[in-house]
Each structure stands twice: as structure tokens, then as C-alpha cells.
PDB file of C-alpha atoms in Angstrom:
ATOM      1  CA  ALA V 463       0.000   0.000   0.000  1.00 77.00           C
ATOM      2  CA  GLN V 464       1.102   3.517  -0.714  1.00 83.00           C
ATOM      3  CA  THR V 465       1.880   5.825   2.196  1.00 92.00           C
ATOM      4  CA  VAL V 466       2.855   9.472   2.534  1.00 96.00           C
ATOM      5  CA  THR V 467       4.834  10.746   5.525  1.00 97.00           C
ATOM      6  CA  GLN V 468       5.346  14.340   6.614  1.00 97.00           C
ATOM      7  CA  SER V 469       7.775  14.350   9.523  1.00 96.00           C
ATOM      8  CA  GLN V 470       7.376  18.016  10.493  1.00 97.00           C
ATOM      9  CA  PRO V 471       4.074  18.681  12.287  1.00 96.00           C
ATOM     10  CA  GLU V 472       4.890  22.398  12.545  1.00 97.00           C
ATOM     11  CA  MET V 473       7.329  24.801  10.902  1.00 98.00           C
ATOM     12  CA  SER V 474       7.966  28.492  11.282  1.00 98.00           C
ATOM     13  CA  VAL V 475       9.590  30.991   8.920  1.00 98.00           C
ATOM     14  CA  GLN V 476      10.347  34.683   8.990  1.00 98.00           C
ATOM     15  CA  GLU V 477       8.604  36.784   6.373  1.00 98.00           C
ATOM     16  CA  ALA V 478      10.718  37.073   3.188  1.00 97.00           C
ATOM     17  CA  GLU V 479      12.842  34.064   4.173  1.00 98.00           C
ATOM     18  CA  THR V 480      12.894  30.585   2.625  1.00 98.00           C
ATOM     19  CA  VAL V 481      11.461  27.431   4.172  1.00 98.00           C
ATOM     20  CA  THR V 482      11.488  23.790   3.084  1.00 98.00           C
ATOM     21  CA  LEU V 483       8.769  21.300   3.997  1.00 98.00           C
ATOM     22  CA  SER V 484       9.632  17.602   3.861  1.00 98.00           C
ATOM     23  CA  CYS V 485       7.682  14.683   2.469  1.00 98.00           C
ATOM     24  CA  THR V 486       8.555  11.053   1.865  1.00 98.00           C
ATOM     25  CA  TYR V 487       6.372   8.418   0.292  1.00 97.00           C
ATOM     26  CA  ASP V 488       6.354   4.710  -0.267  1.00 95.00           C
ATOM     27  CA  THR V 489       5.143   3.025  -3.427  1.00 92.00           C
ATOM     28  CA  SER V 490       6.067   0.142  -5.677  1.00 90.00           C
ATOM     29  CA  GLU V 491       4.550   1.891  -8.701  1.00 86.00           C
ATOM     30  CA  SER V 492       6.569   3.762 -11.301  1.00 85.00           C
ATOM     31  CA  ASP V 493       3.902   6.049 -12.770  1.00 84.00           C
ATOM     32  CA  TYR V 494       2.338   8.433 -10.299  1.00 88.00           C
ATOM     33  CA  TYR V 495       1.825  12.052  -9.350  1.00 89.00           C
ATOM     34  CA  LEU V 496       2.906  13.975  -6.283  1.00 93.00           C
ATOM     35  CA  PHE V 497       1.243  17.119  -5.014  1.00 93.00           C
ATOM     36  CA  TRP V 498       1.452  19.817  -2.413  1.00 96.00           C
ATOM     37  CA  TYR V 499      -1.879  21.216  -1.226  1.00 95.00           C
ATOM     38  CA  LYS V 500      -2.361  24.279   0.942  1.00 96.00           C
ATOM     39  CA  GLN V 501      -5.223  24.491   3.443  1.00 95.00           C
ATOM     40  CA  PRO V 502      -5.703  27.941   5.007  1.00 94.00           C
ATOM     41  CA  PRO V 503      -8.074  28.474   7.963  1.00 90.00           C
ATOM     42  CA  SER V 504     -10.939  28.759   5.487  1.00 89.00           C
ATOM     43  CA  ARG V 505     -10.558  24.946   4.997  1.00 90.00           C
ATOM     44  CA  GLN V 506     -10.358  25.305   1.217  1.00 90.00           C
ATOM     45  CA  MET V 507      -7.895  22.835  -0.319  1.00 92.00           C
ATOM     46  CA  ILE V 508      -5.722  24.636  -2.849  1.00 93.00           C
ATOM     47  CA  LEU V 509      -3.315  22.880  -5.197  1.00 92.00           C
ATOM     48  CA  VAL V 510       0.105  24.529  -4.887  1.00 96.00           C
ATOM     49  CA  ILE V 511       2.237  22.408  -7.182  1.00 95.00           C
ATOM     50  CA  ARG V 512       2.354  18.977  -8.780  1.00 92.00           C
ATOM     51  CA  GLN V 513       5.088  16.687 -10.092  1.00 93.00           C
ATOM     52  CA  GLU V 514       4.754  13.848 -12.570  1.00 89.00           C
ATOM     53  CA  ALA V 515       6.995  10.945 -11.565  1.00 90.00           C
ATOM     54  CA  TYR V 516       8.252  10.404 -15.129  1.00 89.00           C
ATOM     55  CA  LYS V 517       9.599  13.955 -15.303  1.00 89.00           C
ATOM     56  CA  GLN V 518      13.130  14.448 -14.032  1.00 87.00           C
ATOM     57  CA  GLN V 519      12.863  18.222 -13.960  1.00 93.00           C
ATOM     58  CA  ASN V 520      11.629  19.650 -10.681  1.00 95.00           C
ATOM     59  CA  ALA V 521       8.339  21.542 -10.882  1.00 94.00           C
ATOM     60  CA  THR V 522       8.259  25.278 -10.162  1.00 95.00           C
ATOM     61  CA  GLU V 523       5.330  27.645  -9.655  1.00 94.00           C
ATOM     62  CA  ASN V 524       6.444  31.198  -8.925  1.00 96.00           C
ATOM     63  CA  ARG V 525       7.803  31.193  -5.338  1.00 97.00           C
ATOM     64  CA  PHE V 526       7.105  27.488  -4.891  1.00 98.00           C
ATOM     65  CA  SER V 527       9.433  24.747  -6.081  1.00 97.00           C
ATOM     66  CA  VAL V 528       9.968  21.100  -5.314  1.00 97.00           C
ATOM     67  CA  ASN V 529      12.975  18.846  -4.891  1.00 97.00           C
ATOM     68  CA  PHE V 530      11.859  15.489  -6.289  1.00 97.00           C
ATOM     69  CA  GLN V 531      14.212  12.615  -5.550  1.00 96.00           C
ATOM     70  CA  LYS V 532      12.536   9.558  -7.116  1.00 95.00           C
ATOM     71  CA  ALA V 533      15.072   6.972  -5.974  1.00 94.00           C
ATOM     72  CA  ALA V 534      14.918   8.265  -2.411  1.00 96.00           C
ATOM     73  CA  LYS V 535      11.111   8.683  -2.618  1.00 96.00           C
ATOM     74  CA  SER V 536      11.416  12.199  -1.346  1.00 97.00           C
ATOM     75  CA  PHE V 537       9.361  15.226  -2.389  1.00 97.00           C
ATOM     76  CA  SER V 538      10.103  18.446  -0.523  1.00 98.00           C
ATOM     77  CA  LEU V 539       8.490  21.858  -1.038  1.00 98.00           C
ATOM     78  CA  LYS V 540      10.544  25.048  -0.964  1.00 98.00           C
ATOM     79  CA  ILE V 541       8.777  28.350  -0.406  1.00 98.00           C
ATOM     80  CA  SER V 542      10.917  31.356  -1.262  1.00 98.00           C
ATOM     81  CA  ASP V 543      10.310  34.948  -0.130  1.00 98.00           C
ATOM     82  CA  SER V 544       7.670  33.740   2.353  1.00 98.00           C
ATOM     83  CA  GLN V 545       4.609  35.918   2.758  1.00 97.00           C
ATOM     84  CA  LEU V 546       2.078  36.204   5.572  1.00 97.00           C
ATOM     85  CA  GLY V 547      -0.517  34.671   3.267  1.00 96.00           C
ATOM     86  CA  ASP V 548       1.541  31.491   3.037  1.00 97.00           C
ATOM     87  CA  ALA V 549       0.603  30.601   6.615  1.00 97.00           C
ATOM     88  CA  ALA V 550      -1.505  27.431   6.390  1.00 97.00           C
ATOM     89  CA  MET V 551      -1.496  23.662   6.677  1.00 96.00           C
ATOM     90  CA  TYR V 552       0.429  22.053   3.853  1.00 98.00           C
ATOM     91  CA  PHE V 553      -0.351  18.535   2.752  1.00 97.00           C
ATOM     92  CA  CYS V 554       1.788  16.304   0.589  1.00 97.00           C
ATOM     93  CA  ALA V 555      -0.262  13.889  -1.510  1.00 94.00           C
ATOM     94  CA  TYR V 556       0.206  11.030  -3.957  1.00 91.00           C
ATOM     95  CA  SER V 557      -1.921   9.500  -6.676  1.00 87.00           C
ATOM     96  CA  LEU V 558      -1.437   6.776  -9.214  1.00 79.00           C
ATOM     97  CA  ASN V 559      -1.562   7.725 -12.866  1.00 70.00           C
ATOM     98  CA  TYR V 560      -4.121   5.536 -14.564  1.00 64.00           C
ATOM     99  CA  GLY V 561      -7.677   6.124 -15.650  1.00 57.00           C
ATOM    100  CA  GLY V 562     -10.094   7.171 -12.949  1.00 53.00           C
ATOM    101  CA  SER V 563      -7.509   7.447 -10.214  1.00 57.00           C
ATOM    102  CA  GLN V 564      -5.893  10.846 -10.419  1.00 56.00           C
ATOM    103  CA  GLY V 565      -8.226  12.323  -7.842  1.00 65.00           C
ATOM    104  CA  ASN V 566      -7.809   9.270  -5.640  1.00 80.00           C
ATOM    105  CA  LEU V 567      -5.297  10.956  -3.395  1.00 89.00           C
ATOM    106  CA  ILE V 568      -3.309   9.641  -0.451  1.00 91.00           C
ATOM    107  CA  PHE V 569      -2.423  12.438   1.936  1.00 94.00           C
ATOM    108  CA  GLY V 570       0.228  12.934   4.560  1.00 96.00           C
ATOM    109  CA  LYS V 571      -0.784  14.262   7.966  1.00 96.00           C
ATOM    110  CA  GLY V 572       0.222  17.800   7.144  1.00 96.00           C
ATOM    111  CA  THR V 573       2.674  20.482   8.262  1.00 97.00           C
ATOM    112  CA  LYS V 574       1.398  23.646   9.893  1.00 97.00           C
ATOM    113  CA  LEU V 575       3.410  26.588   8.590  1.00 98.00           C
ATOM    114  CA  SER V 576       3.539  29.837  10.540  1.00 98.00           C
ATOM    115  CA  VAL V 577       4.977  33.017   9.017  1.00 98.00           C
ATOM    116  CA  LYS V 578       6.385  35.612  11.405  1.00 97.00           C
ATOM    117  CA  PRO V 579       6.273  39.297  10.394  1.00 95.00           C
TER     118      PRO V 579
ATOM    119  CA  ASN E1112     -18.089  29.524 -11.799  1.00 61.00           C
ATOM    120  CA  ALA E1113     -19.085  28.017  -8.467  1.00 76.00           C
ATOM    121  CA  GLY E1114     -16.774  24.993  -8.824  1.00 93.00           C
ATOM    122  CA  VAL E1115     -17.636  22.349  -6.212  1.00 95.00           C
ATOM    123  CA  THR E1116     -20.486  23.196  -3.870  1.00 96.00           C
ATOM    124  CA  GLN E1117     -21.216  21.277  -0.698  1.00 97.00           C
ATOM    125  CA  THR E1118     -24.269  21.556   1.520  1.00 96.00           C
ATOM    126  CA  PRO E1119     -24.649  21.966   4.403  1.00 96.00           C
ATOM    127  CA  LYS E1120     -21.506  23.677   5.722  1.00 95.00           C
ATOM    128  CA  PHE E1121     -22.186  22.701   9.330  1.00 96.00           C
ATOM    129  CA  GLN E1122     -24.355  19.991  10.884  1.00 97.00           C
ATOM    130  CA  VAL E1123     -24.909  18.519  14.333  1.00 97.00           C
ATOM    131  CA  LEU E1124     -26.509  15.086  14.548  1.00 97.00           C
ATOM    132  CA  LYS E1125     -27.530  12.843  17.392  1.00 97.00           C
ATOM    133  CA  THR E1126     -26.189   9.311  17.460  1.00 98.00           C
ATOM    134  CA  GLY E1127     -28.359   7.090  15.295  1.00 97.00           C
ATOM    135  CA  GLN E1128     -29.755   9.864  13.123  1.00 97.00           C
ATOM    136  CA  SER E1129     -29.310   9.777   9.379  1.00 97.00           C
ATOM    137  CA  MET E1130     -28.401  12.506   6.947  1.00 96.00           C
ATOM    138  CA  THR E1131     -27.183  13.100   3.408  1.00 97.00           C
ATOM    139  CA  LEU E1132     -24.356  15.420   2.443  1.00 98.00           C
ATOM    140  CA  GLN E1133     -24.860  16.957  -0.955  1.00 97.00           C
ATOM    141  CA  CYS E1134     -22.180  17.808  -3.508  1.00 97.00           C
ATOM    142  CA  ALA E1135     -22.526  19.364  -6.932  1.00 97.00           C
ATOM    143  CA  GLN E1136     -19.931  20.472  -9.476  1.00 96.00           C
ATOM    144  CA  ASP E1137     -20.424  22.694 -12.495  1.00 95.00           C
ATOM    145  CA  MET E1138     -17.168  21.894 -14.336  1.00 92.00           C
ATOM    146  CA  ASN E1139     -18.546  18.916 -16.294  1.00 91.00           C
ATOM    147  CA  HIS E1140     -16.069  16.633 -14.541  1.00 90.00           C
ATOM    148  CA  ASN E1141     -16.348  12.878 -14.855  1.00 89.00           C
ATOM    149  CA  SER E1142     -14.922  11.838 -11.500  1.00 89.00           C
ATOM    150  CA  MET E1143     -16.082  12.807  -8.010  1.00 92.00           C
ATOM    151  CA  TYR E1144     -14.820  11.939  -4.532  1.00 93.00           C
ATOM    152  CA  TRP E1145     -15.735  12.090  -0.860  1.00 96.00           C
ATOM    153  CA  TYR E1146     -12.986  12.526   1.745  1.00 96.00           C
ATOM    154  CA  ARG E1147     -13.003  12.955   5.480  1.00 97.00           C
ATOM    155  CA  GLN E1148     -10.478  14.934   7.514  1.00 96.00           C
ATOM    156  CA  ASP E1149      -9.920  14.208  11.179  1.00 95.00           C
ATOM    157  CA  PRO E1150      -7.729  16.269  13.550  1.00 87.00           C
ATOM    158  CA  GLY E1151      -4.035  15.562  13.039  1.00 83.00           C
ATOM    159  CA  MET E1152      -4.758  13.573   9.896  1.00 85.00           C
ATOM    160  CA  GLY E1153      -4.694  14.217   6.218  1.00 88.00           C
ATOM    161  CA  LEU E1154      -7.762  13.631   4.116  1.00 93.00           C
ATOM    162  CA  ARG E1155      -8.828  10.023   3.669  1.00 94.00           C
ATOM    163  CA  LEU E1156     -10.914   8.762   0.778  1.00 93.00           C
ATOM    164  CA  ILE E1157     -14.351   7.383   1.670  1.00 96.00           C
ATOM    165  CA  TYR E1158     -15.876   6.668  -1.754  1.00 95.00           C
ATOM    166  CA  TYR E1159     -15.345   7.801  -5.294  1.00 91.00           C
ATOM    167  CA  SER E1160     -17.138   7.738  -8.604  1.00 91.00           C
ATOM    168  CA  ALA E1161     -14.835   7.482 -11.609  1.00 85.00           C
ATOM    169  CA  SER E1162     -17.713   8.215 -13.982  1.00 85.00           C
ATOM    170  CA  GLU E1163     -21.466   8.611 -13.954  1.00 88.00           C
ATOM    171  CA  GLY E1164     -23.094   5.332 -12.979  1.00 88.00           C
ATOM    172  CA  THR E1165     -20.110   3.882 -11.101  1.00 90.00           C
ATOM    173  CA  THR E1166     -19.010   4.081  -7.479  1.00 93.00           C
ATOM    174  CA  ASP E1167     -16.160   2.429  -5.599  1.00 91.00           C
ATOM    175  CA  LYS E1168     -14.978   2.177  -2.026  1.00 92.00           C
ATOM    176  CA  GLY E1169     -12.013   4.147  -0.829  1.00 90.00           C
ATOM    177  CA  GLU E1170      -9.910   3.717   2.286  1.00 90.00           C
ATOM    178  CA  VAL E1171     -12.635   4.278   4.929  1.00 95.00           C
ATOM    179  CA  PRO E1172     -16.082   3.345   3.491  1.00 96.00           C
ATOM    180  CA  ASN E1173     -17.685   1.697   6.533  1.00 96.00           C
ATOM    181  CA  GLY E1174     -20.811   3.471   7.763  1.00 96.00           C
ATOM    182  CA  TYR E1175     -21.358   5.401   4.514  1.00 98.00           C
ATOM    183  CA  ASN E1176     -23.234   5.030   1.271  1.00 97.00           C
ATOM    184  CA  VAL E1177     -23.005   7.144  -1.855  1.00 97.00           C
ATOM    185  CA  SER E1178     -25.115   7.937  -4.871  1.00 97.00           C
ATOM    186  CA  ARG E1179     -23.920   9.408  -8.150  1.00 96.00           C
ATOM    187  CA  LEU E1180     -27.236  11.000  -9.032  1.00 90.00           C
ATOM    188  CA  ASN E1181     -26.044  12.366 -12.373  1.00 95.00           C
ATOM    189  CA  LYS E1182     -22.831  13.771 -13.783  1.00 95.00           C
ATOM    190  CA  ARG E1183     -23.066  16.881 -11.577  1.00 96.00           C
ATOM    191  CA  GLU E1184     -24.095  15.440  -8.231  1.00 97.00           C
ATOM    192  CA  PHE E1185     -22.554  12.967  -5.800  1.00 97.00           C
ATOM    193  CA  SER E1186     -24.139  12.515  -2.381  1.00 98.00           C
ATOM    194  CA  LEU E1187     -22.837  10.881   0.791  1.00 98.00           C
ATOM    195  CA  ARG E1188     -25.278   9.286   3.221  1.00 98.00           C
ATOM    196  CA  LEU E1189     -24.825   8.370   6.854  1.00 97.00           C
ATOM    197  CA  GLU E1190     -27.593   5.882   7.688  1.00 94.00           C
ATOM    198  CA  SER E1191     -26.995   5.746  11.450  1.00 96.00           C
ATOM    199  CA  ALA E1192     -24.534   8.379  12.585  1.00 97.00           C
ATOM    200  CA  ALA E1193     -21.912   7.502  15.195  1.00 97.00           C
ATOM    201  CA  PRO E1194     -19.596   9.804  17.198  1.00 97.00           C
ATOM    202  CA  SER E1195     -16.649   8.306  15.273  1.00 97.00           C
ATOM    203  CA  GLN E1196     -18.069   9.973  12.165  1.00 97.00           C
ATOM    204  CA  THR E1197     -17.502  13.424  13.621  1.00 97.00           C
ATOM    205  CA  SER E1198     -15.218  14.960  11.018  1.00 97.00           C
ATOM    206  CA  VAL E1199     -14.894  17.503   8.245  1.00 97.00           C
ATOM    207  CA  TYR E1200     -16.103  16.081   4.943  1.00 98.00           C
ATOM    208  CA  PHE E1201     -14.782  17.231   1.579  1.00 97.00           C
ATOM    209  CA  CYS E1202     -16.160  16.580  -1.858  1.00 96.00           C
ATOM    210  CA  ALA E1203     -13.858  16.855  -4.880  1.00 93.00           C
ATOM    211  CA  SER E1204     -14.079  16.434  -8.620  1.00 91.00           C
ATOM    212  CA  SER E1205     -11.670  16.014 -11.534  1.00 87.00           C
ATOM    213  CA  GLU E1206     -11.803  15.468 -15.274  1.00 81.00           C
ATOM    214  CA  GLU E1207      -9.584  12.407 -15.717  1.00 65.00           C
ATOM    215  CA  ILE E1208     -10.196  11.438 -19.301  1.00 54.00           C
ATOM    216  CA  LEU E1209      -6.710  11.241 -20.717  1.00 50.00           C
ATOM    217  CA  LEU E1210      -4.346  13.800 -19.315  1.00 55.00           C
ATOM    218  CA  PHE E1211      -3.844  14.872 -15.764  1.00 61.00           C
ATOM    219  CA  SER E1212      -6.666  16.864 -14.289  1.00 69.00           C
ATOM    220  CA  GLU E1213      -6.431  18.763 -11.050  1.00 79.00           C
ATOM    221  CA  ALA E1214      -8.824  17.717  -8.307  1.00 86.00           C
ATOM    222  CA  PHE E1215     -10.999  20.636  -7.169  1.00 90.00           C
ATOM    223  CA  PHE E1216     -12.342  20.588  -3.633  1.00 93.00           C
ATOM    224  CA  GLY E1217     -15.456  21.986  -2.024  1.00 95.00           C
ATOM    225  CA  GLN E1218     -15.215  24.031   1.151  1.00 94.00           C
ATOM    226  CA  GLY E1219     -16.090  21.154   3.427  1.00 95.00           C
ATOM    227  CA  THR E1220     -18.893  20.189   5.802  1.00 96.00           C
ATOM    228  CA  ARG E1221     -18.146  20.134   9.511  1.00 96.00           C
ATOM    229  CA  LEU E1222     -20.221  17.320  11.007  1.00 97.00           C
ATOM    230  CA  THR E1223     -20.522  16.722  14.733  1.00 97.00           C
ATOM    231  CA  VAL E1224     -22.253  13.593  16.055  1.00 97.00           C
ATOM    232  CA  VAL E1225     -23.224  13.799  19.727  1.00 97.00           C
TER     233      VAL E1225
END
């Protein structure tokens, strides 16, 4: 069975600084997706960034980037120039890549990120 | 666009009562999902519907039933609510025909069973 582990229950960063959130996963599959979701106090789940396992290049979305290490099954999220609005719970998630399964997500337990002004 | 709409947003039930959580999406997505989120946990999949007319169990289906009423709507029913079903429930939808499609989430329903 696939599992996703986030070892940092809470993290804190100073505004404008950089922070890295860790995620490891376990799977025997070779074709899958990895995601980082943000959940602010409003409870809305917002997709931050995704990575296709077959792509070697790390995904980047503005201030958000990932370090995808497929052999190590590691998928960390780097937030650069942190802003107060980045404060939220961040969830790492995994899904297989075959028909009808891409929304069938397996989530880690989350990391609560605080941003200090 | 409304996206994924869940009703109600909050609900308190007594043990043994039944209720149905409603979910509708206006993005013409094929696949829909129900998740639950408990404190200190990530979301866990209860049931999903890969396409209209099909439903499948997820990780934690016990105590729930679902109905894919049409392409837009996917409801979750608790026949006899238990305190262990106190949770925040999320509905999601995605396209999933050929290429990757992002899963869009509703804003959640906070359910308390007393």
C-alpha cells in the first residue's frame, strides 16, 4: 500500500525568508503524481504544485518549487520569499496515474506553517 | 463559476440519526470523490465515482453510502450516525479522461455527532 509521511508537524519561517517542507512516500509503482496542497483556515484545499513521476525536472510555480528525488522517494516543497498569506497547513499527496484514479489521493498528515512578520 | 459546492456547511446530529451530504460540481467533470479529515490527519478517501453510474470504495467506506445521481451530483449518506463519524467532509471532482486533471475541492462540511 502507498503511504505518505510528513515528519514536520509544525514549521515556522520569517517573512521574506525561505522554508522547506519535507515529504517522503512509499510506493512500488513507477507512474504516479505527487502534489502539495495548501489548506488555510478557510478549509479550502488549494493545489500549490504537482510533479509527474516520469519527469526528471523539478516543478516550479512562482515562489514554490519542489525537490523530487525519485530513488529516495522524497518530495520536498521550498517556499521562497515567504509571505504572511503562506501561513496554512500544507499537505503532501500522492496519486497513481491511470484512468479514474488521479483524484484518488493519499495524503500525509500535514505540516502547519507559521509566518512571522 | 461556483466549482464544487457542498451543503450543508455545518451539521450537528444525534447518534443514530441519518443525513445526506450533498455535492454538486459545475465543471462537467467525470470523476467525483468524498474525503473525510480528522484532527491531526490528512484527508482520507471514503468513496469515489470514476464516472457517472459507477461508485467504488475508498480507504474508509464503513458506515457510509453514496449515490452518483447524475454527472453533476454525488451525495454521501450516513444511515446511522456515530460519534466516530464526527469529522470535516470534503467533496472533490476532476476530469480524468486522458491527461492529468487537477482535483478541485469543495469548502467542506463540519459534522458533529453527539
